[in-house]
């Protein structure tokens, strides 16, 4: 198992090219189950979650090959409609095969995803949506069993704005007989990117960019090639890291429109920003002002960038409140930041970061993907050496982060540990 060794106190400087979005790739890959044939997805990030999803698709009979950043999927010969626990337990997004399998083959057996480090993550909307489209759903032996002759168009309202349920039900509705109306659909760019690919495949979807989608089902779709949008959360992480180290960094291959809430918060904290169509330059040479954030569904401040913000606020000239309305208990990183010398209180849905504490290096433990990004940022802010354990979490969503941070001037290296 790997760890990172980081010596803090260095300003990040230079430029970084942002990868394709993990959460867009994970939404595009299961479309290959909707129509037999070859798909090429360019700008695919080389991270562990993409590899895990490729293995899942391979267990269903899809051939998957990642050449550089182009993922080639061939779904000409699907051999199974079952997503086993061994695969699904590694990554919740595995549930995305459920909608396409039941829509195309009339049956699916998918393991329930199980628990998550940062709190309850139900999938009731995925199941209710498919039931509304006429699927017969039973839960048995830790598995979802879904059957139907053919899905039927219907009106389904998402009680909560859900990225995952929107992805699953939108894919399923494209092959349902008749018309489907989906309301309170998630607006995240990854959901819109999926809808655009489905339309390229021949789906009839209207209302993109709004919370209401009108979908006329078709009898069949066709395989296409597509390109993955930039990763707004990876971009946010590098921009916040730059500000936290009082650095000067340009992120390339970004879509600034996807980052309005994050850029507003950076500006409010005192950063200088220079934003173009596909690059963002941030410069920070002072301690930030304390800026409160409250996460919300897109275009609000993303929950996937709140832990990074908490680390940044450790340098602030006052106290900042970080409130998470999507995952109220997503503060597992706080005790680890305490180990670096941070002063942070928490309540039932927020943490309160008291800026100005002297941070010193320590050994800390990653608990999930974004929590580990927060620890890397804080370790770069701290004096001395830190060790970050269980970095397999960060490898899930950040391609070669230590190499890119080193190119920006950080002192970070990956080492093997005997830890189990
Ligand atoms: C997606 O997860 C992302 N994952 C998450 O990013 C991200 O944190 C989350 O959206 C919110 O933005 C991927 O895209 C693969 P949701 P997802 O369904 O789809 C409730 C990362 O770090 N809900 O939008 O699982 C749920 O409890 C990951 O990259 C239901 O109540 O999230 C939450 O409060 C972590 N019932 C809210 O909706 C359901 O059936 C939003 O969850 C589904 C969700």
Short mmCIF file of N, CA, C and O and ligand atoms in Angstrom, two decimals, residues 22-23 26 92-93 96 118 120-126 160-165 188 190 232-233 303-304 325-328 330 369-370, ligand 1:
data_model
loop_
_atom_site.label_atom_id
_atom_site.label_comp_id
_atom_site.label_asym_id
_atom_site.label_seq_id
_atom_site.Cartn_x
_atom_site.Cartn_y
_atom_site.Cartn_z
N UNK A 22 -13.56 12.49 -14.03
CA UNK A 22 -13.86 11.14 -13.55
C UNK A 22 -15.36 10.89 -13.57
O UNK A 22 -15.85 9.88 -14.08
N UNK A 23 -16.14 11.80 -13.01
CA UNK A 23 -17.57 11.57 -12.87
C UNK A 23 -18.34 11.67 -14.18
O UNK A 23 -19.47 11.20 -14.27
N UNK A 26 -17.41 8.04 -15.80
CA UNK A 26 -18.18 6.97 -15.18
C UNK A 26 -19.63 6.98 -15.66
O UNK A 26 -20.31 5.95 -15.64
N UNK A 92 -19.32 2.87 -5.94
CA UNK A 92 -20.78 3.01 -5.96
C UNK A 92 -21.32 3.25 -7.36
O UNK A 92 -22.43 2.85 -7.71
N UNK A 93 -20.52 3.93 -8.19
CA UNK A 93 -21.02 4.25 -9.53
C UNK A 93 -21.28 3.00 -10.37
O UNK A 93 -21.91 3.06 -11.43
N UNK A 96 -24.54 2.26 -12.09
CA UNK A 96 -24.94 2.83 -13.39
C UNK A 96 -25.19 1.78 -14.47
O UNK A 96 -25.70 2.10 -15.54
N UNK A 118 -18.45 8.49 4.05
CA UNK A 118 -18.93 9.78 4.50
C UNK A 118 -20.44 9.86 4.65
O UNK A 118 -21.06 10.87 4.42
N UNK A 120 -24.66 8.12 4.92
CA UNK A 120 -25.65 7.35 4.17
C UNK A 120 -25.74 7.83 2.73
O UNK A 120 -25.76 9.02 2.46
N UNK A 121 -25.72 6.88 1.79
CA UNK A 121 -25.88 7.21 0.36
C UNK A 121 -26.90 6.26 -0.25
O UNK A 121 -26.58 5.32 -0.96
N UNK A 122 -28.20 6.52 0.01
CA UNK A 122 -29.25 5.61 -0.47
C UNK A 122 -29.33 5.58 -1.99
O UNK A 122 -28.84 6.49 -2.66
N UNK A 123 -29.94 4.55 -2.56
CA UNK A 123 -30.17 4.46 -4.01
C UNK A 123 -31.67 4.30 -4.30
O UNK A 123 -32.06 3.83 -5.36
N UNK A 124 -32.50 4.71 -3.35
CA UNK A 124 -33.95 4.52 -3.50
C UNK A 124 -34.48 5.19 -4.77
O UNK A 124 -35.37 4.64 -5.45
N UNK A 125 -33.94 6.34 -5.15
CA UNK A 125 -34.45 7.02 -6.34
C UNK A 125 -34.13 6.25 -7.62
O UNK A 125 -34.90 6.27 -8.58
N UNK A 126 -32.98 5.56 -7.63
CA UNK A 126 -32.65 4.74 -8.80
C UNK A 126 -33.71 3.66 -8.98
O UNK A 126 -34.21 3.41 -10.08
N UNK A 160 -35.12 14.26 -4.51
CA UNK A 160 -33.87 14.95 -4.18
C UNK A 160 -33.10 15.07 -5.49
O UNK A 160 -33.16 14.16 -6.32
N UNK A 161 -32.38 16.17 -5.70
CA UNK A 161 -31.57 16.29 -6.90
C UNK A 161 -30.41 15.30 -6.80
O UNK A 161 -29.54 15.45 -5.94
N UNK A 162 -30.42 14.26 -7.65
CA UNK A 162 -29.41 13.20 -7.56
C UNK A 162 -28.70 13.02 -8.89
O UNK A 162 -29.33 12.74 -9.91
N UNK A 163 -27.36 13.16 -8.87
CA UNK A 163 -26.57 12.93 -10.08
C UNK A 163 -26.76 11.50 -10.56
O UNK A 163 -27.16 11.22 -11.68
N UNK A 164 -26.52 10.57 -9.63
CA UNK A 164 -26.53 9.15 -10.01
C UNK A 164 -27.87 8.67 -10.50
O UNK A 164 -27.96 7.99 -11.53
N UNK A 165 -28.94 9.04 -9.79
CA UNK A 165 -30.27 8.57 -10.20
C UNK A 165 -30.66 9.21 -11.54
O UNK A 165 -31.25 8.55 -12.40
N UNK A 188 -25.81 18.85 -12.94
CA UNK A 188 -24.35 18.77 -12.98
C UNK A 188 -23.86 18.60 -14.43
O UNK A 188 -24.51 17.89 -15.21
N UNK A 190 -21.73 16.78 -15.68
CA UNK A 190 -21.52 15.39 -16.05
C UNK A 190 -22.82 14.76 -16.55
O UNK A 190 -22.81 13.90 -17.43
N UNK A 232 -13.95 19.36 -13.34
CA UNK A 232 -14.08 20.61 -12.57
C UNK A 232 -13.61 20.43 -11.13
O UNK A 232 -13.13 21.36 -10.48
N UNK A 233 -13.72 19.22 -10.57
CA UNK A 233 -13.30 19.01 -9.18
C UNK A 233 -11.78 18.89 -9.09
O UNK A 233 -11.15 19.40 -8.16
N UNK A 303 -19.99 19.71 -3.18
CA UNK A 303 -19.60 18.99 -1.98
C UNK A 303 -18.22 18.34 -2.15
O UNK A 303 -17.49 18.18 -1.20
N UNK A 304 -17.86 17.99 -3.41
CA UNK A 304 -16.58 17.33 -3.67
C UNK A 304 -15.39 18.27 -3.55
O UNK A 304 -14.24 17.84 -3.70
N UNK A 325 -24.69 20.55 2.72
CA UNK A 325 -26.12 20.24 2.72
C UNK A 325 -26.41 18.93 1.98
O UNK A 325 -27.52 18.41 2.07
N UNK A 326 -25.42 18.41 1.25
CA UNK A 326 -25.64 17.18 0.46
C UNK A 326 -25.22 15.96 1.27
O UNK A 326 -25.94 14.97 1.36
N UNK A 327 -24.04 16.02 1.89
CA UNK A 327 -23.57 14.97 2.80
C UNK A 327 -23.21 15.61 4.14
O UNK A 327 -22.03 15.94 4.37
N UNK A 328 -24.19 15.81 5.01
CA UNK A 328 -23.96 16.57 6.24
C UNK A 328 -22.86 16.02 7.15
O UNK A 328 -22.27 16.77 7.93
N UNK A 330 -19.97 14.65 6.03
CA UNK A 330 -18.75 14.46 5.22
C UNK A 330 -17.58 15.26 5.79
O UNK A 330 -16.94 16.07 5.10
N UNK A 369 -11.75 9.82 -1.14
CA UNK A 369 -11.07 10.52 -2.24
C UNK A 369 -10.81 11.99 -1.94
O UNK A 369 -9.68 12.47 -1.97
N UNK A 370 -11.85 12.75 -1.63
CA UNK A 370 -11.70 14.21 -1.47
C UNK A 370 -11.08 14.56 -0.12
O UNK A 370 -10.38 15.56 0.02
C1 LIG B 1 -22.25 11.88 -7.37
O1 LIG B 1 -22.55 10.86 -6.43
C2 LIG B 1 -20.72 11.95 -7.44
N1 LIG B 1 -20.22 10.66 -7.86
C3 LIG B 1 -20.16 12.29 -6.06
O2 LIG B 1 -18.76 12.48 -6.19
C4 LIG B 1 -20.75 13.59 -5.58
O3 LIG B 1 -20.36 13.81 -4.24
C5 LIG B 1 -22.30 13.54 -5.63
O4 LIG B 1 -22.75 13.16 -6.93
C6 LIG B 1 -22.94 14.88 -5.29
O5 LIG B 1 -22.49 15.87 -6.15
C7 LIG B 1 -20.19 10.38 -9.19
O6 LIG B 1 -20.57 11.16 -10.04
C8 LIG B 1 -19.67 9.04 -9.57
P1 LIG B 1 -26.20 11.97 -5.60
P2 LIG B 1 -24.02 10.28 -6.31
O7 LIG B 1 -27.08 10.85 -6.00
O8 LIG B 1 -24.62 10.18 -7.65
C9 LIG B 1 -29.32 11.67 -2.01
C10 LIG B 1 -16.47 12.12 -5.81
O9 LIG B 1 -15.79 12.50 -4.83
N2 LIG B 1 -29.86 10.49 -2.74
O10 LIG B 1 -26.21 13.20 -6.44
O11 LIG B 1 -23.95 9.06 -5.48
C11 LIG B 1 -27.93 11.40 -1.43
O12 LIG B 1 -28.00 10.78 -0.19
C12 LIG B 1 -17.87 11.54 -5.58
O13 LIG B 1 -16.10 12.20 -6.98
C13 LIG B 1 -31.02 9.90 -2.28
O14 LIG B 1 -31.58 10.31 -1.26
O15 LIG B 1 -24.72 11.43 -5.46
C14 LIG B 1 -27.33 12.80 -1.37
O16 LIG B 1 -27.70 13.43 -0.20
C15 LIG B 1 -18.15 11.29 -4.13
N3 LIG B 1 -31.50 8.81 -2.94
C16 LIG B 1 -27.98 13.48 -2.57
O17 LIG B 1 -29.09 12.70 -2.95
C17 LIG B 1 -30.89 8.33 -4.08
O18 LIG B 1 -31.37 7.34 -4.67
C18 LIG B 1 -27.04 13.63 -3.76
O19 LIG B 1 -26.52 12.35 -4.08
C19 LIG B 1 -29.74 8.96 -4.54
C20 LIG B 1 -29.24 10.06 -3.86
#
